[in-house]
Amino acid sequence: MYATLLFVVIISIFPIIWVIISSFKTNAEILNNPFSLPTSINFNAYIEVFEQYDMMLYTWNSFIISTIASLIALLCFAMGAYVIAKYNFKGKNLFYALFTLTLLVPGHTKAQPIFSLIMNLDLYDKKSGLILVYISAGMAISMFILRNTFLSIPKELNEAAEIDGASFLRIFFTINLPLAKPGLATAGILMFLNNWNEYFYAMLLTSSNSNRTLPLALGFFNESFSYDYTKMFAALTIAIVPGILIYSFAQEQVQQSVAATGIKG
């Protein structure tokens, strides 16, 4: 059992570790022995990638688009999930089912209507257009996670607050939202990472270099770098590391959310 788990872990993390280690090697070292350790730590590839290929611009674009989309989606969908979890109204289950069923729809099948909508709104090749698309893309998974999170919060807390005369917004923001931190962290991380790694709609809805995101830039880098493997691995490391760091800092919150979702789901 443990041997199998250890094998799966090694298989999963080995490519990431290999890419990171290779980014500090020279091309000669990579070609001579791809799996050897670097003879010395070499940051030249990172310096050249940032100086020659606008890596800072692409990284900033991905960060700002992913962050804004995730924060707006969290606030909007947290309210929706809270209402579905705590209040009874006609058609509630159907409403929730329609939200979650969108998880079964392949994202690429919505490309034509999304492209037409963005063009009609005059948001093509604008960061706001990608933000709008990414907000809608995070709806289903965030509603699912946050609904189960709010279900795990005792309803007696809301009832006591209502007796004291607290308003809907006060109950939501001062009682339920702080207690839902694990679910918010999980939904936020998943949406951020999905946005950070998204390639298809970034390619479809942008055309200028100034609005290009990091995953899209990596596709162009493959052509530019050709056989310059060190720079390629450095660019990949820059794209990988933020997700690892974010999850590492919020790991405890994510585990709590998964446990609560499993109990209440």
mmCIF file of C-alpha atoms in Angstrom:
data_model
loop_
_atom_site.group_PDB
_atom_site.id
_atom_site.type_symbol
_atom_site.label_atom_id
_atom_site.label_comp_id
_atom_site.label_asym_id
_atom_site.label_seq_id
_atom_site.Cartn_x
_atom_site.Cartn_y
_atom_site.Cartn_z
ATOM 1 C CA MET A 1 0.000 0.000 0.000
ATOM 2 C CA TYR A 2 2.621 2.539 1.109
ATOM 3 C CA ALA A 3 5.001 1.404 -1.620
ATOM 4 C CA THR A 4 2.296 2.063 -4.215
ATOM 5 C CA LEU A 5 1.583 5.519 -2.800
ATOM 6 C CA LEU A 6 5.299 6.327 -2.721
ATOM 7 C CA PHE A 7 5.639 5.211 -6.340
ATOM 8 C CA VAL A 8 2.706 7.400 -7.414
ATOM 9 C CA VAL A 9 4.160 10.407 -5.559
ATOM 10 C CA ILE A 10 7.567 9.947 -7.172
ATOM 11 C CA ILE A 11 6.052 9.601 -10.643
ATOM 12 C CA SER A 12 3.958 12.734 -10.047
ATOM 13 C CA ILE A 13 6.642 15.073 -8.731
ATOM 14 C CA PHE A 14 9.652 13.817 -10.693
ATOM 15 C CA PRO A 15 8.891 15.816 -13.889
ATOM 16 C CA ILE A 16 8.502 19.026 -11.870
ATOM 17 C CA ILE A 17 11.743 18.498 -9.957
ATOM 18 C CA TRP A 18 13.558 17.564 -13.168
ATOM 19 C CA VAL A 19 12.400 20.743 -14.931
ATOM 20 C CA ILE A 20 13.464 22.938 -11.999
ATOM 21 C CA ILE A 21 16.889 21.278 -11.679
ATOM 22 C CA SER A 22 17.468 21.434 -15.440
ATOM 23 C CA SER A 23 16.794 25.169 -15.460
ATOM 24 C CA PHE A 24 20.045 25.687 -13.507
ATOM 25 C CA LYS A 25 22.159 23.609 -15.893
ATOM 26 C CA THR A 26 23.864 24.559 -19.126
ATOM 27 C CA ASN A 27 22.744 23.197 -22.486
ATOM 28 C CA ALA A 28 25.892 21.082 -22.643
ATOM 29 C CA GLU A 29 25.090 19.465 -19.288
ATOM 30 C CA ILE A 30 21.509 18.755 -20.339
ATOM 31 C CA LEU A 31 22.574 17.151 -23.620
ATOM 32 C CA ASN A 32 25.385 15.183 -21.986
ATOM 33 C CA ASN A 33 23.267 13.750 -19.153
ATOM 34 C CA PRO A 34 19.665 14.993 -18.801
ATOM 35 C CA PHE A 35 19.245 13.459 -15.342
ATOM 36 C CA SER A 36 22.460 14.632 -13.694
ATOM 37 C CA LEU A 37 22.675 17.400 -11.106
ATOM 38 C CA PRO A 38 24.114 20.761 -12.231
ATOM 39 C CA THR A 39 27.824 21.206 -11.584
ATOM 40 C CA SER A 40 27.032 24.752 -10.374
ATOM 41 C CA ILE A 41 23.906 26.845 -9.840
ATOM 42 C CA ASN A 42 23.487 28.975 -12.953
ATOM 43 C CA PHE A 43 20.886 31.774 -13.074
ATOM 44 C CA ASN A 44 21.859 33.036 -16.524
ATOM 45 C CA ALA A 45 18.850 31.426 -18.181
ATOM 46 C CA TYR A 46 16.442 33.258 -15.855
ATOM 47 C CA ILE A 47 18.190 36.579 -16.414
ATOM 48 C CA GLU A 48 18.114 36.173 -20.183
ATOM 49 C CA VAL A 49 14.476 35.066 -20.227
ATOM 50 C CA PHE A 50 13.384 38.149 -18.279
ATOM 51 C CA GLU A 51 15.579 40.543 -20.231
ATOM 52 C CA GLN A 52 15.054 39.245 -23.771
ATOM 53 C CA TYR A 53 11.515 37.841 -23.845
ATOM 54 C CA ASP A 54 9.318 40.188 -21.742
ATOM 55 C CA MET A 55 8.774 37.442 -19.186
ATOM 56 C CA MET A 56 7.960 40.005 -16.492
ATOM 57 C CA LEU A 57 5.129 41.418 -18.634
ATOM 58 C CA TYR A 58 3.606 37.991 -19.309
ATOM 59 C CA THR A 59 3.928 36.949 -15.673
ATOM 60 C CA TRP A 60 2.297 40.177 -14.512
ATOM 61 C CA ASN A 61 -0.542 39.775 -17.034
ATOM 62 C CA SER A 62 -1.260 36.250 -15.820
ATOM 63 C CA PHE A 63 -1.057 37.298 -12.180
ATOM 64 C CA ILE A 64 -3.343 40.319 -12.435
ATOM 65 C CA ILE A 65 -5.924 38.574 -14.638
ATOM 66 C CA SER A 66 -5.981 35.413 -12.515
ATOM 67 C CA THR A 67 -6.133 37.312 -9.214
ATOM 68 C CA ILE A 68 -8.894 39.748 -10.172
ATOM 69 C CA ALA A 69 -11.015 37.018 -11.766
ATOM 70 C CA SER A 70 -10.619 34.733 -8.740
ATOM 71 C CA LEU A 71 -11.450 37.442 -6.173
ATOM 72 C CA ILE A 72 -14.548 38.662 -8.014
ATOM 73 C CA ALA A 73 -15.726 35.091 -8.579
ATOM 74 C CA LEU A 74 -15.200 34.220 -4.905
ATOM 75 C CA LEU A 75 -17.297 37.138 -3.688
ATOM 76 C CA CYS A 76 -20.131 36.606 -6.171
ATOM 77 C CA PHE A 77 -20.330 32.822 -5.995
ATOM 78 C CA ALA A 78 -19.865 32.737 -2.219
ATOM 79 C CA MET A 79 -23.099 34.698 -1.879
ATOM 80 C CA GLY A 80 -24.848 32.390 -4.337
ATOM 81 C CA ALA A 81 -23.595 29.256 -2.598
ATOM 82 C CA TYR A 82 -24.588 30.686 0.793
ATOM 83 C CA VAL A 83 -28.163 31.332 -0.324
ATOM 84 C CA ILE A 84 -28.471 27.851 -1.838
ATOM 85 C CA ALA A 85 -27.052 26.234 1.309
ATOM 86 C CA LYS A 86 -28.979 28.187 3.947
ATOM 87 C CA TYR A 87 -32.309 29.202 2.404
ATOM 88 C CA ASN A 88 -35.227 27.271 0.955
ATOM 89 C CA PHE A 89 -36.946 28.547 -2.156
ATOM 90 C CA LYS A 90 -38.787 27.080 -5.109
ATOM 91 C CA GLY A 91 -36.494 25.523 -7.694
ATOM 92 C CA LYS A 92 -33.415 25.616 -5.446
ATOM 93 C CA ASN A 93 -32.276 22.091 -6.277
ATOM 94 C CA LEU A 94 -32.837 22.625 -9.999
ATOM 95 C CA PHE A 95 -30.934 25.892 -9.835
ATOM 96 C CA TYR A 96 -27.986 24.212 -8.121
ATOM 97 C CA ALA A 97 -28.072 21.255 -10.514
ATOM 98 C CA LEU A 98 -27.843 23.585 -13.511
ATOM 99 C CA PHE A 99 -24.790 25.231 -11.987
ATOM 100 C CA THR A 100 -22.982 21.963 -11.312
ATOM 101 C CA LEU A 101 -23.965 20.380 -14.634
ATOM 102 C CA THR A 102 -21.788 22.933 -16.402
ATOM 103 C CA LEU A 103 -18.833 20.924 -15.050
ATOM 104 C CA LEU A 104 -19.761 18.247 -17.593
ATOM 105 C CA VAL A 105 -19.667 20.637 -20.555
ATOM 106 C CA PRO A 106 -16.255 20.727 -22.296
ATOM 107 C CA GLY A 107 -14.889 24.252 -22.205
ATOM 108 C CA HIS A 108 -13.973 24.325 -25.897
ATOM 109 C CA THR A 109 -17.580 23.701 -26.966
ATOM 110 C CA LYS A 110 -18.467 27.173 -25.672
ATOM 111 C CA ALA A 111 -15.779 28.904 -27.714
ATOM 112 C CA GLN A 112 -18.029 30.269 -30.469
ATOM 113 C CA PRO A 113 -20.692 31.912 -28.247
ATOM 114 C CA ILE A 114 -18.030 33.249 -25.875
ATOM 115 C CA PHE A 115 -16.020 34.698 -28.752
ATOM 116 C CA SER A 116 -19.147 36.342 -30.212
ATOM 117 C CA LEU A 117 -20.099 37.780 -26.821
ATOM 118 C CA ILE A 118 -16.630 39.206 -26.221
ATOM 119 C CA MET A 119 -16.584 40.767 -29.690
ATOM 120 C CA ASN A 120 -20.050 42.316 -29.203
ATOM 121 C CA LEU A 121 -18.973 43.750 -25.849
ATOM 122 C CA ASP A 122 -15.853 45.213 -27.489
ATOM 123 C CA LEU A 123 -13.638 43.294 -25.063
ATOM 124 C CA TYR A 124 -11.475 41.465 -27.596
ATOM 125 C CA ASP A 125 -7.755 41.695 -26.848
ATOM 126 C CA LYS A 126 -8.448 43.296 -23.477
ATOM 127 C CA LYS A 127 -7.624 41.989 -20.021
ATOM 128 C CA SER A 128 -11.200 42.681 -18.919
ATOM 129 C CA GLY A 129 -12.459 40.244 -21.557
ATOM 130 C CA LEU A 130 -10.320 37.412 -20.214
ATOM 131 C CA ILE A 131 -11.282 38.305 -16.645
ATOM 132 C CA LEU A 132 -14.978 38.044 -17.545
ATOM 133 C CA VAL A 133 -14.476 34.636 -19.155
ATOM 134 C CA TYR A 134 -12.403 33.335 -16.245
ATOM 135 C CA ILE A 135 -15.016 34.481 -13.725
ATOM 136 C CA SER A 136 -17.712 32.465 -15.477
ATOM 137 C CA ALA A 137 -15.377 29.475 -15.853
ATOM 138 C CA GLY A 138 -14.940 29.225 -12.081
ATOM 139 C CA MET A 139 -18.657 29.276 -11.319
ATOM 140 C CA ALA A 140 -19.466 25.566 -11.110
ATOM 141 C CA ILE A 141 -16.518 24.332 -9.052
ATOM 142 C CA SER A 142 -16.675 27.260 -6.623
ATOM 143 C CA MET A 143 -20.439 26.858 -6.117
ATOM 144 C CA PHE A 144 -19.968 23.155 -5.403
ATOM 145 C CA ILE A 145 -17.167 23.658 -2.877
ATOM 146 C CA LEU A 146 -18.655 26.697 -1.136
ATOM 147 C CA ARG A 147 -22.162 25.262 -0.860
ATOM 148 C CA ASN A 148 -20.822 22.241 1.021
ATOM 149 C CA THR A 149 -18.673 24.520 3.149
ATOM 150 C CA PHE A 150 -21.653 26.642 4.194
ATOM 151 C CA LEU A 151 -23.680 23.486 4.885
ATOM 152 C CA SER A 152 -21.048 22.498 7.455
ATOM 153 C CA ILE A 153 -21.676 25.720 9.428
ATOM 154 C CA PRO A 154 -24.374 25.196 12.121
ATOM 155 C CA LYS A 155 -27.639 26.900 11.187
ATOM 156 C CA GLU A 156 -28.150 27.835 14.848
ATOM 157 C CA LEU A 157 -25.560 30.588 14.436
ATOM 158 C CA ASN A 158 -27.699 32.245 11.776
ATOM 159 C CA GLU A 159 -30.865 31.809 13.804
ATOM 160 C CA ALA A 160 -29.280 33.414 16.873
ATOM 161 C CA ALA A 161 -28.026 36.334 14.795
ATOM 162 C CA GLU A 162 -31.465 36.829 13.228
ATOM 163 C CA ILE A 163 -33.047 36.922 16.682
ATOM 164 C CA ASP A 164 -30.566 39.661 17.615
ATOM 165 C CA GLY A 165 -31.708 41.634 14.573
ATOM 166 C CA ALA A 166 -28.668 41.127 12.339
ATOM 167 C CA SER A 167 -29.219 41.795 8.646
ATOM 168 C CA PHE A 168 -28.551 39.334 5.827
ATOM 169 C CA LEU A 169 -25.302 41.037 4.850
ATOM 170 C CA ARG A 170 -24.051 41.215 8.428
ATOM 171 C CA ILE A 171 -24.772 37.522 9.018
ATOM 172 C CA PHE A 172 -23.029 36.630 5.786
ATOM 173 C CA PHE A 173 -19.923 38.794 6.160
ATOM 174 C CA THR A 174 -19.336 38.620 9.930
ATOM 175 C CA ILE A 175 -20.418 35.050 10.742
ATOM 176 C CA ASN A 176 -20.488 32.748 7.744
ATOM 177 C CA LEU A 177 -17.695 34.135 5.592
ATOM 178 C CA PRO A 178 -14.998 33.922 8.327
ATOM 179 C CA LEU A 179 -16.058 30.348 9.138
ATOM 180 C CA ALA A 180 -15.893 29.440 5.448
ATOM 181 C CA LYS A 181 -12.179 30.275 5.103
ATOM 182 C CA PRO A 182 -11.146 26.677 4.246
ATOM 183 C CA GLY A 183 -13.690 26.499 1.434
ATOM 184 C CA LEU A 184 -12.839 29.977 0.206
ATOM 185 C CA ALA A 185 -9.142 29.097 0.154
ATOM 186 C CA THR A 186 -9.777 25.890 -1.775
ATOM 187 C CA ALA A 187 -12.103 27.470 -4.327
ATOM 188 C CA GLY A 188 -9.814 30.469 -4.688
ATOM 189 C CA ILE A 189 -6.710 28.343 -5.256
ATOM 190 C CA LEU A 190 -8.445 26.109 -7.796
ATOM 191 C CA MET A 191 -9.770 29.087 -9.733
ATOM 192 C CA PHE A 192 -6.451 30.925 -9.602
ATOM 193 C CA LEU A 193 -4.490 27.908 -10.829
ATOM 194 C CA ASN A 194 -7.013 27.192 -13.579
ATOM 195 C CA ASN A 195 -6.789 30.815 -14.693
ATOM 196 C CA TRP A 196 -2.996 30.866 -14.376
ATOM 197 C CA ASN A 197 -2.607 27.765 -16.550
ATOM 198 C CA GLU A 198 -5.398 28.517 -19.047
ATOM 199 C CA TYR A 199 -4.229 28.587 -22.650
ATOM 200 C CA PHE A 200 -7.136 28.164 -25.066
ATOM 201 C CA TYR A 201 -9.185 31.295 -24.338
ATOM 202 C CA ALA A 202 -6.057 33.398 -23.850
ATOM 203 C CA MET A 203 -5.104 32.420 -27.394
ATOM 204 C CA LEU A 204 -8.645 32.932 -28.732
ATOM 205 C CA LEU A 205 -9.395 36.298 -27.127
ATOM 206 C CA THR A 206 -6.054 38.131 -27.297
ATOM 207 C CA SER A 207 -3.739 39.070 -30.141
ATOM 208 C CA SER A 208 -1.332 41.746 -28.911
ATOM 209 C CA ASN A 209 1.896 41.117 -27.056
ATOM 210 C CA SER A 210 0.871 43.536 -24.280
ATOM 211 C CA ASN A 211 -2.077 41.322 -23.246
ATOM 212 C CA ARG A 212 -0.399 37.943 -23.719
ATOM 213 C CA THR A 213 -0.493 35.651 -20.676
ATOM 214 C CA LEU A 214 2.299 33.383 -19.478
ATOM 215 C CA PRO A 215 0.936 30.046 -20.824
ATOM 216 C CA LEU A 216 0.376 31.643 -24.213
ATOM 217 C CA ALA A 217 3.877 33.101 -24.165
ATOM 218 C CA LEU A 218 5.345 29.682 -23.370
ATOM 219 C CA GLY A 219 3.864 28.374 -26.605
ATOM 220 C CA PHE A 220 5.712 31.074 -28.535
ATOM 221 C CA PHE A 221 8.859 30.446 -26.510
ATOM 222 C CA ASN A 222 9.019 26.864 -27.759
ATOM 223 C CA GLU A 223 9.575 28.243 -31.249
ATOM 224 C CA SER A 224 12.021 30.926 -30.105
ATOM 225 C CA PHE A 225 14.128 28.701 -27.888
ATOM 226 C CA SER A 226 14.360 25.782 -30.348
ATOM 227 C CA TYR A 227 17.337 23.914 -28.875
ATOM 228 C CA ASP A 228 18.027 26.317 -26.014
ATOM 229 C CA TYR A 229 16.739 23.908 -23.386
ATOM 230 C CA THR A 230 18.034 25.862 -20.397
ATOM 231 C CA LYS A 231 15.882 28.900 -21.202
ATOM 232 C CA MET A 232 12.909 26.683 -21.938
ATOM 233 C CA PHE A 233 13.189 24.986 -18.540
ATOM 234 C CA ALA A 234 13.669 28.365 -16.836
ATOM 235 C CA ALA A 235 10.461 29.689 -18.412
ATOM 236 C CA LEU A 236 8.580 26.541 -17.383
ATOM 237 C CA THR A 237 9.877 26.869 -13.817
ATOM 238 C CA ILE A 238 8.626 30.448 -13.635
ATOM 239 C CA ALA A 239 5.184 29.184 -14.664
ATOM 240 C CA ILE A 240 5.209 26.263 -12.214
ATOM 241 C CA VAL A 241 6.573 27.764 -9.001
ATOM 242 C CA PRO A 242 3.721 30.227 -8.148
ATOM 243 C CA GLY A 243 1.160 27.426 -8.005
ATOM 244 C CA ILE A 244 3.383 25.336 -5.757
ATOM 245 C CA LEU A 245 3.982 28.261 -3.387
ATOM 246 C CA ILE A 246 0.304 29.210 -3.200
ATOM 247 C CA TYR A 247 -0.772 25.668 -2.391
ATOM 248 C CA SER A 248 2.017 25.276 0.175
ATOM 249 C CA PHE A 249 0.852 28.338 2.126
ATOM 250 C CA ALA A 250 -2.840 27.324 2.035
ATOM 251 C CA GLN A 251 -2.417 23.557 2.375
ATOM 252 C CA GLU A 252 -4.045 23.344 5.809
ATOM 253 C CA GLN A 253 -7.102 25.312 4.683
ATOM 254 C CA VAL A 254 -7.497 23.089 1.618
ATOM 255 C CA GLN A 255 -7.350 19.915 3.702
ATOM 256 C CA GLN A 256 -9.999 21.255 6.088
ATOM 257 C CA SER A 257 -12.248 22.119 3.162
ATOM 258 C CA VAL A 258 -11.864 18.681 1.578
ATOM 259 C CA ALA A 259 -12.752 17.050 4.897
ATOM 260 C CA ALA A 260 -15.836 19.259 5.333
ATOM 261 C CA THR A 261 -16.936 18.649 1.739
ATOM 262 C CA GLY A 262 -16.588 14.918 2.194
ATOM 263 C CA ILE A 263 -18.709 14.981 5.358
ATOM 264 C CA LYS A 264 -21.466 17.231 4.045
ATOM 265 C CA GLY A 265 -21.366 16.253 0.355
#
